[in-house]
Each structure stands twice: as C-alpha cells, then as structure tokens.
PDB file of C-alpha atoms in Angstrom:
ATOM      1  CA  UNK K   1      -7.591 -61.070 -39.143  1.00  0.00           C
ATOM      2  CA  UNK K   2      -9.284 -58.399 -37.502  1.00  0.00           C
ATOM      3  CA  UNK K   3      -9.728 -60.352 -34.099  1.00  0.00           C
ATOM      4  CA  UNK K   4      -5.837 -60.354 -34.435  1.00  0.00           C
ATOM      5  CA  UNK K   5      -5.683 -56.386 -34.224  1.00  0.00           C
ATOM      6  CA  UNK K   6      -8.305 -56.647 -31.983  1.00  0.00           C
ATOM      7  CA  UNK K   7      -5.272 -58.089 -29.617  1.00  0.00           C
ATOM      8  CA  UNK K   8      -2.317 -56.147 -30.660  1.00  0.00           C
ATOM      9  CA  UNK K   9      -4.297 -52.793 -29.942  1.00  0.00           C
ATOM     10  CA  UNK K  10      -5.417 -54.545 -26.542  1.00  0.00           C
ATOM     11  CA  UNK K  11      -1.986 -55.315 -25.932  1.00  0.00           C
ATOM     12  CA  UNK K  12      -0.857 -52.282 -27.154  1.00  0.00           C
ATOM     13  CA  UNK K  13      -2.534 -50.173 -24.800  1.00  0.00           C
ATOM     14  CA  UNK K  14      -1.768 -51.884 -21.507  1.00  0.00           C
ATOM     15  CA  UNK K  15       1.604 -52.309 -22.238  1.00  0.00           C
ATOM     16  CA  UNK K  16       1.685 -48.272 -22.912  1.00  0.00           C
ATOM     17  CA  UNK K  17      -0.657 -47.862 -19.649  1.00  0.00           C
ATOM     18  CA  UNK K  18       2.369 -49.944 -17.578  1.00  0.00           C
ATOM     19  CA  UNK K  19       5.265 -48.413 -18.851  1.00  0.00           C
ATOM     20  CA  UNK K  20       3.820 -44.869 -18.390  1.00  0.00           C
ATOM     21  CA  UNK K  21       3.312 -45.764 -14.688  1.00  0.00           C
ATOM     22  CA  UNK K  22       6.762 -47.530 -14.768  1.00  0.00           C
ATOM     23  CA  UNK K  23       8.170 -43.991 -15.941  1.00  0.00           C
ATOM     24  CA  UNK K  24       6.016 -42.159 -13.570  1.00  0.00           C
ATOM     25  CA  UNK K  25       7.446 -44.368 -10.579  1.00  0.00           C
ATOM     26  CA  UNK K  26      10.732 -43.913 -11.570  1.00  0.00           C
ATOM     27  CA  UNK K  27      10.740 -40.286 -11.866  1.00  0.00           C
ATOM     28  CA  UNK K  28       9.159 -39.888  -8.311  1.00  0.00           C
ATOM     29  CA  UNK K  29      11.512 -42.054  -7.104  1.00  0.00           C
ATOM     30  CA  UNK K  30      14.406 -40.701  -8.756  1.00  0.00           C
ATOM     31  CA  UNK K  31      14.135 -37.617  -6.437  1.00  0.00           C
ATOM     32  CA  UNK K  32      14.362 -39.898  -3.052  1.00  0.00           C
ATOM     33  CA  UNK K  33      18.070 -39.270  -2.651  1.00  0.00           C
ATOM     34  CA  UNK K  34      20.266 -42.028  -0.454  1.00  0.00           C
ATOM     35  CA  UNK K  35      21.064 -40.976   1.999  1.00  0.00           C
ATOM     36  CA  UNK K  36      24.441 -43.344   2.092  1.00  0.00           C
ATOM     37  CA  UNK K  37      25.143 -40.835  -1.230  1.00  0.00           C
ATOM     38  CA  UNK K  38      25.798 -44.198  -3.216  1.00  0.00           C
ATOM     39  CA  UNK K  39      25.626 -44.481  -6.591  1.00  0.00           C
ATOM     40  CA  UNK K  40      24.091 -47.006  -8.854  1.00  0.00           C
ATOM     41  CA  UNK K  41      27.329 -48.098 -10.026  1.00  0.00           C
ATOM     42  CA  UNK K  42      28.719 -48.193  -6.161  1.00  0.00           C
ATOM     43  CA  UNK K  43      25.470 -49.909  -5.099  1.00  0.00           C
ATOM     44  CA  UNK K  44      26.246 -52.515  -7.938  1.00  0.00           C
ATOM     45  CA  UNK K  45      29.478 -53.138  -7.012  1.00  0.00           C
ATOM     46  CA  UNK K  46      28.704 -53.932  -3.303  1.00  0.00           C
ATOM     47  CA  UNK K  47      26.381 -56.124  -4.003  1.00  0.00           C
ATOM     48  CA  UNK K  48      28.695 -58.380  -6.496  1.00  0.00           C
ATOM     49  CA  UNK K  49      31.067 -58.475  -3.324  1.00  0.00           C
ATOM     50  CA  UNK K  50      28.672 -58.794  -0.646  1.00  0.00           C
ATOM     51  CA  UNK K  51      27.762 -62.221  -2.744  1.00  0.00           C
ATOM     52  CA  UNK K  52      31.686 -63.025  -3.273  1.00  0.00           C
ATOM     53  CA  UNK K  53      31.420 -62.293  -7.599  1.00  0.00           C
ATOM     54  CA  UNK K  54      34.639 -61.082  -8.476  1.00  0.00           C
ATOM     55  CA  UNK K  55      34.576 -61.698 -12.099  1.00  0.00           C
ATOM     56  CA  UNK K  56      31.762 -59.510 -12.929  1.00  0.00           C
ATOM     57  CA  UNK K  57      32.490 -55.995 -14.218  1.00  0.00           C
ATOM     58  CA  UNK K  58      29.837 -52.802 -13.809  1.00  0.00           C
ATOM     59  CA  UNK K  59      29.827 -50.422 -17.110  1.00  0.00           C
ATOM     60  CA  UNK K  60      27.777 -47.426 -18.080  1.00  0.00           C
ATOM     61  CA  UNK K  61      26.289 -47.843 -21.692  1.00  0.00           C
ATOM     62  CA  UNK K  62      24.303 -45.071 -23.173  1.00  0.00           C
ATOM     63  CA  UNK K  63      20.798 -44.795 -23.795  1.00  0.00           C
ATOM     64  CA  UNK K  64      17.494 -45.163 -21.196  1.00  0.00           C
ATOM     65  CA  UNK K  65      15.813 -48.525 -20.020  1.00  0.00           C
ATOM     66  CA  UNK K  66      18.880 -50.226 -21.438  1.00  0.00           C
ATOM     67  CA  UNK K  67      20.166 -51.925 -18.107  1.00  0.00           C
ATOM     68  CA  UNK K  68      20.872 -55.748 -18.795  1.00  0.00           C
ATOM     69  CA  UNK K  69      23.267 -57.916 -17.569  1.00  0.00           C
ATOM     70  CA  UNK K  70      25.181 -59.832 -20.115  1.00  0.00           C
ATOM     71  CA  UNK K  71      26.410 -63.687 -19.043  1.00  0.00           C
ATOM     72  CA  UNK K  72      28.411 -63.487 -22.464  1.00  0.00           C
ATOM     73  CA  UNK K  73      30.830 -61.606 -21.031  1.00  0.00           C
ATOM     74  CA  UNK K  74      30.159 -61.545 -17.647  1.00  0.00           C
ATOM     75  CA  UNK K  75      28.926 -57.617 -16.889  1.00  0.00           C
ATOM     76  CA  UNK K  76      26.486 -55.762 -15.483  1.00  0.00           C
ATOM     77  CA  UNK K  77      25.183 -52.829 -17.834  1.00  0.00           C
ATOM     78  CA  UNK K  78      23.819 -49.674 -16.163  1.00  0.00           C
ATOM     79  CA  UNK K  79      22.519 -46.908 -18.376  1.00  0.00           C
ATOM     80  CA  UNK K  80      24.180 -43.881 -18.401  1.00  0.00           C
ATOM     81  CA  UNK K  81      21.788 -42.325 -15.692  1.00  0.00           C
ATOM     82  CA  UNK K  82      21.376 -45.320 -13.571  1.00  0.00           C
ATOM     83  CA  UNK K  83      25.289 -45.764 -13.569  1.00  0.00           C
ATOM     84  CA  UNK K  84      25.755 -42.330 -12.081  1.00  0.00           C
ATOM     85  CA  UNK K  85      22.349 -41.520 -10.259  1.00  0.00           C
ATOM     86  CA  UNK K  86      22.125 -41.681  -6.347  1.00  0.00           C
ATOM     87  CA  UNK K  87      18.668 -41.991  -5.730  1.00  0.00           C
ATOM     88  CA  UNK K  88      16.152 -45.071  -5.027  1.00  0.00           C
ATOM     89  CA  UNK K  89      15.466 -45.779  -8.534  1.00  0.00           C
ATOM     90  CA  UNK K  90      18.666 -46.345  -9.422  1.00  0.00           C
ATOM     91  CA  UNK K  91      19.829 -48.299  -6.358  1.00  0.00           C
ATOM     92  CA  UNK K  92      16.805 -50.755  -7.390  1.00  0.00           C
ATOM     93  CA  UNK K  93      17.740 -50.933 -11.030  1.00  0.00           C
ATOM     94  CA  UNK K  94      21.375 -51.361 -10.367  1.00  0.00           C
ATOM     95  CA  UNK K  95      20.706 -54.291  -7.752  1.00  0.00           C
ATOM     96  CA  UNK K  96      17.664 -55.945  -9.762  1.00  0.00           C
ATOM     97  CA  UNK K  97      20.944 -56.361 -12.704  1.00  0.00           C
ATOM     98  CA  UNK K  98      22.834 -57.838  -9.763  1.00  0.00           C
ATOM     99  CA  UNK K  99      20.375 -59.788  -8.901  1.00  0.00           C
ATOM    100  CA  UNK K 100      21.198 -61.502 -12.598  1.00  0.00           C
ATOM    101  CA  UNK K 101      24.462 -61.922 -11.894  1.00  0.00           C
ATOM    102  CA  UNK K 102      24.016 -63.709  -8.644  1.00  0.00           C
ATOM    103  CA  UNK K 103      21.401 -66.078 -10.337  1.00  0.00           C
ATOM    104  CA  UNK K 104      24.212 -66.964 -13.463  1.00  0.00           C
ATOM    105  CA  UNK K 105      26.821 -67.519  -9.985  1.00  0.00           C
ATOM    106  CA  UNK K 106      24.177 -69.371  -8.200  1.00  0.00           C
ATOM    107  CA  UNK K 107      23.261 -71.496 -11.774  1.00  0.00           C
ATOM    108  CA  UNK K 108      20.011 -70.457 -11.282  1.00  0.00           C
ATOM    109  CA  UNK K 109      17.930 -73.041 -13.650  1.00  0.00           C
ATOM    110  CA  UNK K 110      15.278 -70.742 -15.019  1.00  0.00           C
ATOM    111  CA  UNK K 111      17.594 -68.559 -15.654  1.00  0.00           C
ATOM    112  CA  UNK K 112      20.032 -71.291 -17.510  1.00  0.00           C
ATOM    113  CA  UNK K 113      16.758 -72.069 -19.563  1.00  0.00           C
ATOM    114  CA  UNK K 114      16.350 -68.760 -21.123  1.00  0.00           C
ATOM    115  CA  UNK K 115      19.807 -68.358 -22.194  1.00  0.00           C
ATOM    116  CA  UNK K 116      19.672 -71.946 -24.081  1.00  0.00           C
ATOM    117  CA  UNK K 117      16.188 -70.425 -25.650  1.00  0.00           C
ATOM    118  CA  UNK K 118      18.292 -67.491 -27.035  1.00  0.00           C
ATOM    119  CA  UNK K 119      19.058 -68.538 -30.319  1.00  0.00           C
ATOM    120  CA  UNK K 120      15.929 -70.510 -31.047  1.00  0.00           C
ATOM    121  CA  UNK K 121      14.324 -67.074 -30.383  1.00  0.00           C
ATOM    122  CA  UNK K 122      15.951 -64.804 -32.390  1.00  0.00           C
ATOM    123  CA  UNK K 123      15.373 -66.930 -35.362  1.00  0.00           C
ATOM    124  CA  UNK K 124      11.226 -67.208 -34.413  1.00  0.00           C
ATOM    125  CA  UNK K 125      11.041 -63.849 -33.483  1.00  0.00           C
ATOM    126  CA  UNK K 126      12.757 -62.734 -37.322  1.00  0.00           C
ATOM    127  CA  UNK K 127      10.867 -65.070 -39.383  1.00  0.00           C
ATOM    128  CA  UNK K 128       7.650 -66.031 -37.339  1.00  0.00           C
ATOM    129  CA  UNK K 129       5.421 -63.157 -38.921  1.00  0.00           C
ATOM    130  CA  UNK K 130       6.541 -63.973 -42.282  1.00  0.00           C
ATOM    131  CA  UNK K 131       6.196 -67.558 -42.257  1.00  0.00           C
ATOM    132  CA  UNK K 132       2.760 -66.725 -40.116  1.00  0.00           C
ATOM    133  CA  UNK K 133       1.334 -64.672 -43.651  1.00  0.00           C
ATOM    134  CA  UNK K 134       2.403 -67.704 -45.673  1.00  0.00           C
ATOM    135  CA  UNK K 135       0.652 -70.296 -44.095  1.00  0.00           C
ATOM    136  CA  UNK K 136      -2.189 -67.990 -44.259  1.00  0.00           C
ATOM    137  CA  UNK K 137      -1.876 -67.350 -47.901  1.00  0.00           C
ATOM    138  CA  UNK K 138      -0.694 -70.874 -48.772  1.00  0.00           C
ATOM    139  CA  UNK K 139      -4.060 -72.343 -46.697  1.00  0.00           C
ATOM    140  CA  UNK K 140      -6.302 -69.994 -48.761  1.00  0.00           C
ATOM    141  CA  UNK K 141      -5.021 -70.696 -52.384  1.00  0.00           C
ATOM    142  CA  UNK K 142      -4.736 -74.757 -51.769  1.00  0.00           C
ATOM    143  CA  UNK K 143      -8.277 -75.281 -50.776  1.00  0.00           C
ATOM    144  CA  UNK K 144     -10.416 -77.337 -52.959  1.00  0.00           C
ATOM    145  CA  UNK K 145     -13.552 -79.341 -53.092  1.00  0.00           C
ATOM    146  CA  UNK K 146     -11.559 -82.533 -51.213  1.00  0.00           C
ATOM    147  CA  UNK K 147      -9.780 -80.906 -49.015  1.00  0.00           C
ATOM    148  CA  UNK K 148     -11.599 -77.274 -48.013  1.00  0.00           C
ATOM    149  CA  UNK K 149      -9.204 -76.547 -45.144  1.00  0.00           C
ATOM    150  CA  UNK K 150      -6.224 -76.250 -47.382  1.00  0.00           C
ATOM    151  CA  UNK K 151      -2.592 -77.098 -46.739  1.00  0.00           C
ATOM    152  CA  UNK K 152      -1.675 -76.092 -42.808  1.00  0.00           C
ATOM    153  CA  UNK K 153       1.692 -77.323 -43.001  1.00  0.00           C
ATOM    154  CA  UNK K 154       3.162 -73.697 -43.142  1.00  0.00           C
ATOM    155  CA  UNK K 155       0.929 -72.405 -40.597  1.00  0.00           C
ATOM    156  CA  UNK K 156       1.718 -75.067 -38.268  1.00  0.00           C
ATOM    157  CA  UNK K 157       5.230 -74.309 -38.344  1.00  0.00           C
ATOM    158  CA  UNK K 158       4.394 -70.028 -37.914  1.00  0.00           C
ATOM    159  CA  UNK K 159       2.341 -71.045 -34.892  1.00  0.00           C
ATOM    160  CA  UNK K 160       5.154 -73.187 -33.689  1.00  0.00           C
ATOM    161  CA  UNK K 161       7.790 -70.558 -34.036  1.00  0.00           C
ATOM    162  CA  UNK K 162       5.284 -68.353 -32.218  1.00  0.00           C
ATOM    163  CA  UNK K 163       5.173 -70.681 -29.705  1.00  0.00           C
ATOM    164  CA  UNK K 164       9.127 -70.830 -28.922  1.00  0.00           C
ATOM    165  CA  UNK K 165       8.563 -66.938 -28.042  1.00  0.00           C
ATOM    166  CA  UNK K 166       5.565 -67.335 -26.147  1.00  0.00           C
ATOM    167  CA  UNK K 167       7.412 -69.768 -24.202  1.00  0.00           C
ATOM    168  CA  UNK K 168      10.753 -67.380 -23.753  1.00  0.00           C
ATOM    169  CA  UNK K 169       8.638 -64.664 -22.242  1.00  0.00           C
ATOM    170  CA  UNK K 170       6.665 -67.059 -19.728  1.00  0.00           C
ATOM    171  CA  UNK K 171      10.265 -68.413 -18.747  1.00  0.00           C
ATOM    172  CA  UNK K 172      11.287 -64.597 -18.489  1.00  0.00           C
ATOM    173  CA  UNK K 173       8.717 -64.223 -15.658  1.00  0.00           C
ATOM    174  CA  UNK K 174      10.239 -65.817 -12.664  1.00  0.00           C
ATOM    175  CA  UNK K 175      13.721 -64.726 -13.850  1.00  0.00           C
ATOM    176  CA  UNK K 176      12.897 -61.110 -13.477  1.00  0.00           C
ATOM    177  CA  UNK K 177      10.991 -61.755 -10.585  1.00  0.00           C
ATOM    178  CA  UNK K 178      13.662 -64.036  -8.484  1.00  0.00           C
ATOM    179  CA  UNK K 179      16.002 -60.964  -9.492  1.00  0.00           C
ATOM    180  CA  UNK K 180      13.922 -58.744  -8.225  1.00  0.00           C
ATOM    181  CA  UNK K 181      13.403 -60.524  -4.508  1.00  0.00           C
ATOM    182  CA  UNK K 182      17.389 -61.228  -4.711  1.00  0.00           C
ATOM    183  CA  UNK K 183      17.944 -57.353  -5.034  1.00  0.00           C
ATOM    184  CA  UNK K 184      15.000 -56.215  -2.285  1.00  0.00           C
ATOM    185  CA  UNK K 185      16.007 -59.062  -0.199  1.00  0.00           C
ATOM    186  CA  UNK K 186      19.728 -57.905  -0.102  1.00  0.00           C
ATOM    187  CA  UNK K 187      19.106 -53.954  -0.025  1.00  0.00           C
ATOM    188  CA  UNK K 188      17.485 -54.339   2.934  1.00  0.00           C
ATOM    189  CA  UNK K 189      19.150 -56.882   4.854  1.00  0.00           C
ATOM    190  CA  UNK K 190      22.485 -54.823   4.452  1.00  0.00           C
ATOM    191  CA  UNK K 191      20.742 -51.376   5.477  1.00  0.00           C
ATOM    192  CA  UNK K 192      21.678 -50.147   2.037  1.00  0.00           C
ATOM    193  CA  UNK K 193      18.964 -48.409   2.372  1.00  0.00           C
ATOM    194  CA  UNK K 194      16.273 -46.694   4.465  1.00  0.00           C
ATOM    195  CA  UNK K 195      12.893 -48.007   5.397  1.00  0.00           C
ATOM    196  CA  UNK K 196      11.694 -45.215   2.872  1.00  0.00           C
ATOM    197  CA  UNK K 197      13.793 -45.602  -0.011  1.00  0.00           C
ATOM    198  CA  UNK K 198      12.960 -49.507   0.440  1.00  0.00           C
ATOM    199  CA  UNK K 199       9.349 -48.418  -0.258  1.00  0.00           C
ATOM    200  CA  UNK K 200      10.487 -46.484  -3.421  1.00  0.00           C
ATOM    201  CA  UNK K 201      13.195 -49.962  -4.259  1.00  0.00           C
ATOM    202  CA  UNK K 202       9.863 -52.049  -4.318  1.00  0.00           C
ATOM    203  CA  UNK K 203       7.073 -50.152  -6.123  1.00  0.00           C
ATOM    204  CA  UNK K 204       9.430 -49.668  -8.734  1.00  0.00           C
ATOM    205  CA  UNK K 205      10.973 -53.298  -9.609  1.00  0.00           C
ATOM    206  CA  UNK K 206       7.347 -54.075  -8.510  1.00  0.00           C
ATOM    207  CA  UNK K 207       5.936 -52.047 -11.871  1.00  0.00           C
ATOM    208  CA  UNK K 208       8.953 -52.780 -14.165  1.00  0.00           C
ATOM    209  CA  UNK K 209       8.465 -56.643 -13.577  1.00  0.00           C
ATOM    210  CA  UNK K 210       4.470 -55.926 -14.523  1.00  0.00           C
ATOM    211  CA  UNK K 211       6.186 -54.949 -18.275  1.00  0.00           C
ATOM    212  CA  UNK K 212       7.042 -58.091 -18.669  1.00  0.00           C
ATOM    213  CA  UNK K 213       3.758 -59.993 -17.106  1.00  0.00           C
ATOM    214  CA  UNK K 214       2.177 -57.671 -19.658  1.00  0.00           C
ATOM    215  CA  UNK K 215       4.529 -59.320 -22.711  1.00  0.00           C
ATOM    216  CA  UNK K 216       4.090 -62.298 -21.494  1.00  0.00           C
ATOM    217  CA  UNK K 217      -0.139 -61.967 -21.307  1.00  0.00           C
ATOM    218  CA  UNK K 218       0.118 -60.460 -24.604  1.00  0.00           C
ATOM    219  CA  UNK K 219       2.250 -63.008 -26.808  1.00  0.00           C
ATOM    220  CA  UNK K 220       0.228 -65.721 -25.227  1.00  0.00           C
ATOM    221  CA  UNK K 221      -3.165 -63.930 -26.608  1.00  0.00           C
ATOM    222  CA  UNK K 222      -1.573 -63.868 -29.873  1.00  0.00           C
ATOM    223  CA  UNK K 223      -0.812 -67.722 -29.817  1.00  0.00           C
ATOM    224  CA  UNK K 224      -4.268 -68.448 -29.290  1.00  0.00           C
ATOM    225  CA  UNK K 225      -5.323 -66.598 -31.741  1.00  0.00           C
ATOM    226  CA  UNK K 226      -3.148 -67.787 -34.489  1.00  0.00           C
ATOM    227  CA  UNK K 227      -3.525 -71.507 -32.635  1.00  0.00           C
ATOM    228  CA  UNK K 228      -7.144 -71.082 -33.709  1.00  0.00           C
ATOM    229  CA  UNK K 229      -6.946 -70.554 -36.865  1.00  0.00           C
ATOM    230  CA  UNK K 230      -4.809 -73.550 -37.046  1.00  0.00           C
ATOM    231  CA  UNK K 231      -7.558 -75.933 -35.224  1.00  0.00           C
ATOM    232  CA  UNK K 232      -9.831 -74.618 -37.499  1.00  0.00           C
ATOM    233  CA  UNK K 233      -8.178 -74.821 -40.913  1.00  0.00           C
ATOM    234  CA  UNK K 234      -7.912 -78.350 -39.595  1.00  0.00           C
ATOM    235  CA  UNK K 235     -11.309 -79.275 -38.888  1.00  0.00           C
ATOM    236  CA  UNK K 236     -13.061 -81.538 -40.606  1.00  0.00           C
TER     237      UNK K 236
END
C-alpha cells in the first residue's frame, strides 16, 4: 500500500500547486476591470443570445469555485462573486459556463457522454474505496497452498469501478476544454472584450482547465496502481 500514498501525496501536491496558481490568476485578474462595465451575469446572458439559447436561465448561487452549468434544468450557475463581478475573471468564468450551454444546444457528443456516465459514477465513486479494501482483504485471507493468489473476484470489480471514474475524468477533458475555446473564441470575436482583458480571459480558463488535466493524471495513476495489484494477485 505504501506505493499507493506514494501517489495520492504526488497527486496531492500538484493538484494544490495548480489550484494555488489558479487562485493567484484569478485574483490578478479580478482587478482588470471591463471596460464595457459588464457583469458576469450580463456577459452570460449575451452570450446565450448571441448563440440564439433562450431557454437557459443565469442564477447566482452562493459559495466560491461553484460555477456549473446544470442540463437538468437548463441554467447556468455563477457564484455569488462571479454573478456580480465586472472584471476579466469573471467575464471568462461566466462565458466558459456558457460555453456548456452552447455544447448541450449544439448536442455536443463528448459532452452527451459524460452526462450518460453520471450515474454510473456516483455509484463508483461512493463504493469504489470500500469494495477496493475488500478485495484486498478478501485476496489475503483466501490464499492457500493451491491457489496462492487468492480470490480476485472483489478486486476486479473495485478496479473496475475505479475504472468508470478514471474514464469520467478523461471524458471531462475535452469538455472543459471545447468550453473553454467556445467562450475565448466568442469573447473575442464580439469585442466583448479588450486585447488585454483577452490575455487575462485565457491564462485563466487556461490554468482552471490544468485542474482538471491534473484529476485526470491523477485518477489514472491510481488505476494503475490498483490494476497492478490485480495482474499480480493473478499471476501464476
């Protein structure tokens, strides 16, 4: 088990190392004003009817870094900050939600994939590290003189769960990356705004979409790990 922490503290680290720059970024860029004076909830709303959605609705919910855009019920979700703030920062977060919005509109496939992985991930992502321990467990105690690799059965099914959420955050990538290039791509082409706050719009969807490369780098790591132990309870 110890190359296991060995990962999570690996992971651990960059992950903190991103998001601190991600919150640096932010901060900095929170302070390059607009100088169209929109806010993130104005800048949201434009760009919904700039790509003819009418039947999406923009609403403040508390709380920081909790921006999503729900296809449930068909809104974009600015926190409370964001929904008010009229600086680069939050033009980039408000559009990058948007940018969502227009994939669902557009039936973006990627995008269609990682909703239908939604429930098959919430029940991995609940059980996974339980059912992980007791194929572990239940591969020590069966071992015997015939069979010395134990019973991987439980294991197997731990490292598949595992692998349903490795999956999910590898099909996350290009979502959050095509929303991204949706929301530069229109914030510039509609002068929304300036050459300079476009610099500030890039660097910092360009460091929040590095969280979830990061995620992504670090759940796969983790299926490797407990892949090998799999392989090698199975070896002859």
């Amino acid at each position: 088990m110890a190359g296991y922490y060995i990962i999570i503290v690996i992971s651990m680290l960059v992950s903190w190392w991103v998001s601190s720059r991600l919150k640096s970024k932010f901060e900095y860029y929170s302070n390059v004003h607009l100088r169209n004076g929109l806010s993130g909830k104005e800048v949201a709303e434009k760009m919904l009817r700039d790509n003819g959605i009418n039947d999406v609705q923009v609403i403040s919910v508390p709380g920081q870094l909790t921006d999503h855009y729900n296809p449930g019920d068909k809104t974009v979700n600015l926190s409370e900050g964001v929904y008010m703030q009229r600086n680069a920062a939050a033009a980039a977060v408000a559009a990058h939600e948007c940018g969502h919005a227009v994939q669902h509109a557009r039936g973006y496939s990627m995008l269609n994939l990682r909703s239908k992985l939604v429930p098959i991930v919430n029940i991995s992502s609940n059980l996974m590290q339980f059912v992980l321990i007791a194929g572990i467990a239940v591969m020590a105690a069966s071992r015997t003189i015939e069979n010395p690799n134990g019973n991987t059965t439980v294991l197997a099914i731990g490292v598949a769960m595992f692998a349903v959420t490795t999956l999910f955050a590898f099909v996350t990538l290009p979502v959050e990356y095509d929303a991204s290039n949706r929301a530069m791509k229109w914030l510039k082409d509609t002068g929304t705004v300036t050459a300079e706050e476009f610099v500030g719009v890039q660097d910092s969807l360009k460091w929040a979409a590095r969280t979830y490369v990061v995620a992504a780098l670090g759940s796969l790591a983790q299926l490797l790990y407990w892949g090998s132990l799999l392989l090698g309870g199975r070896r002859d």
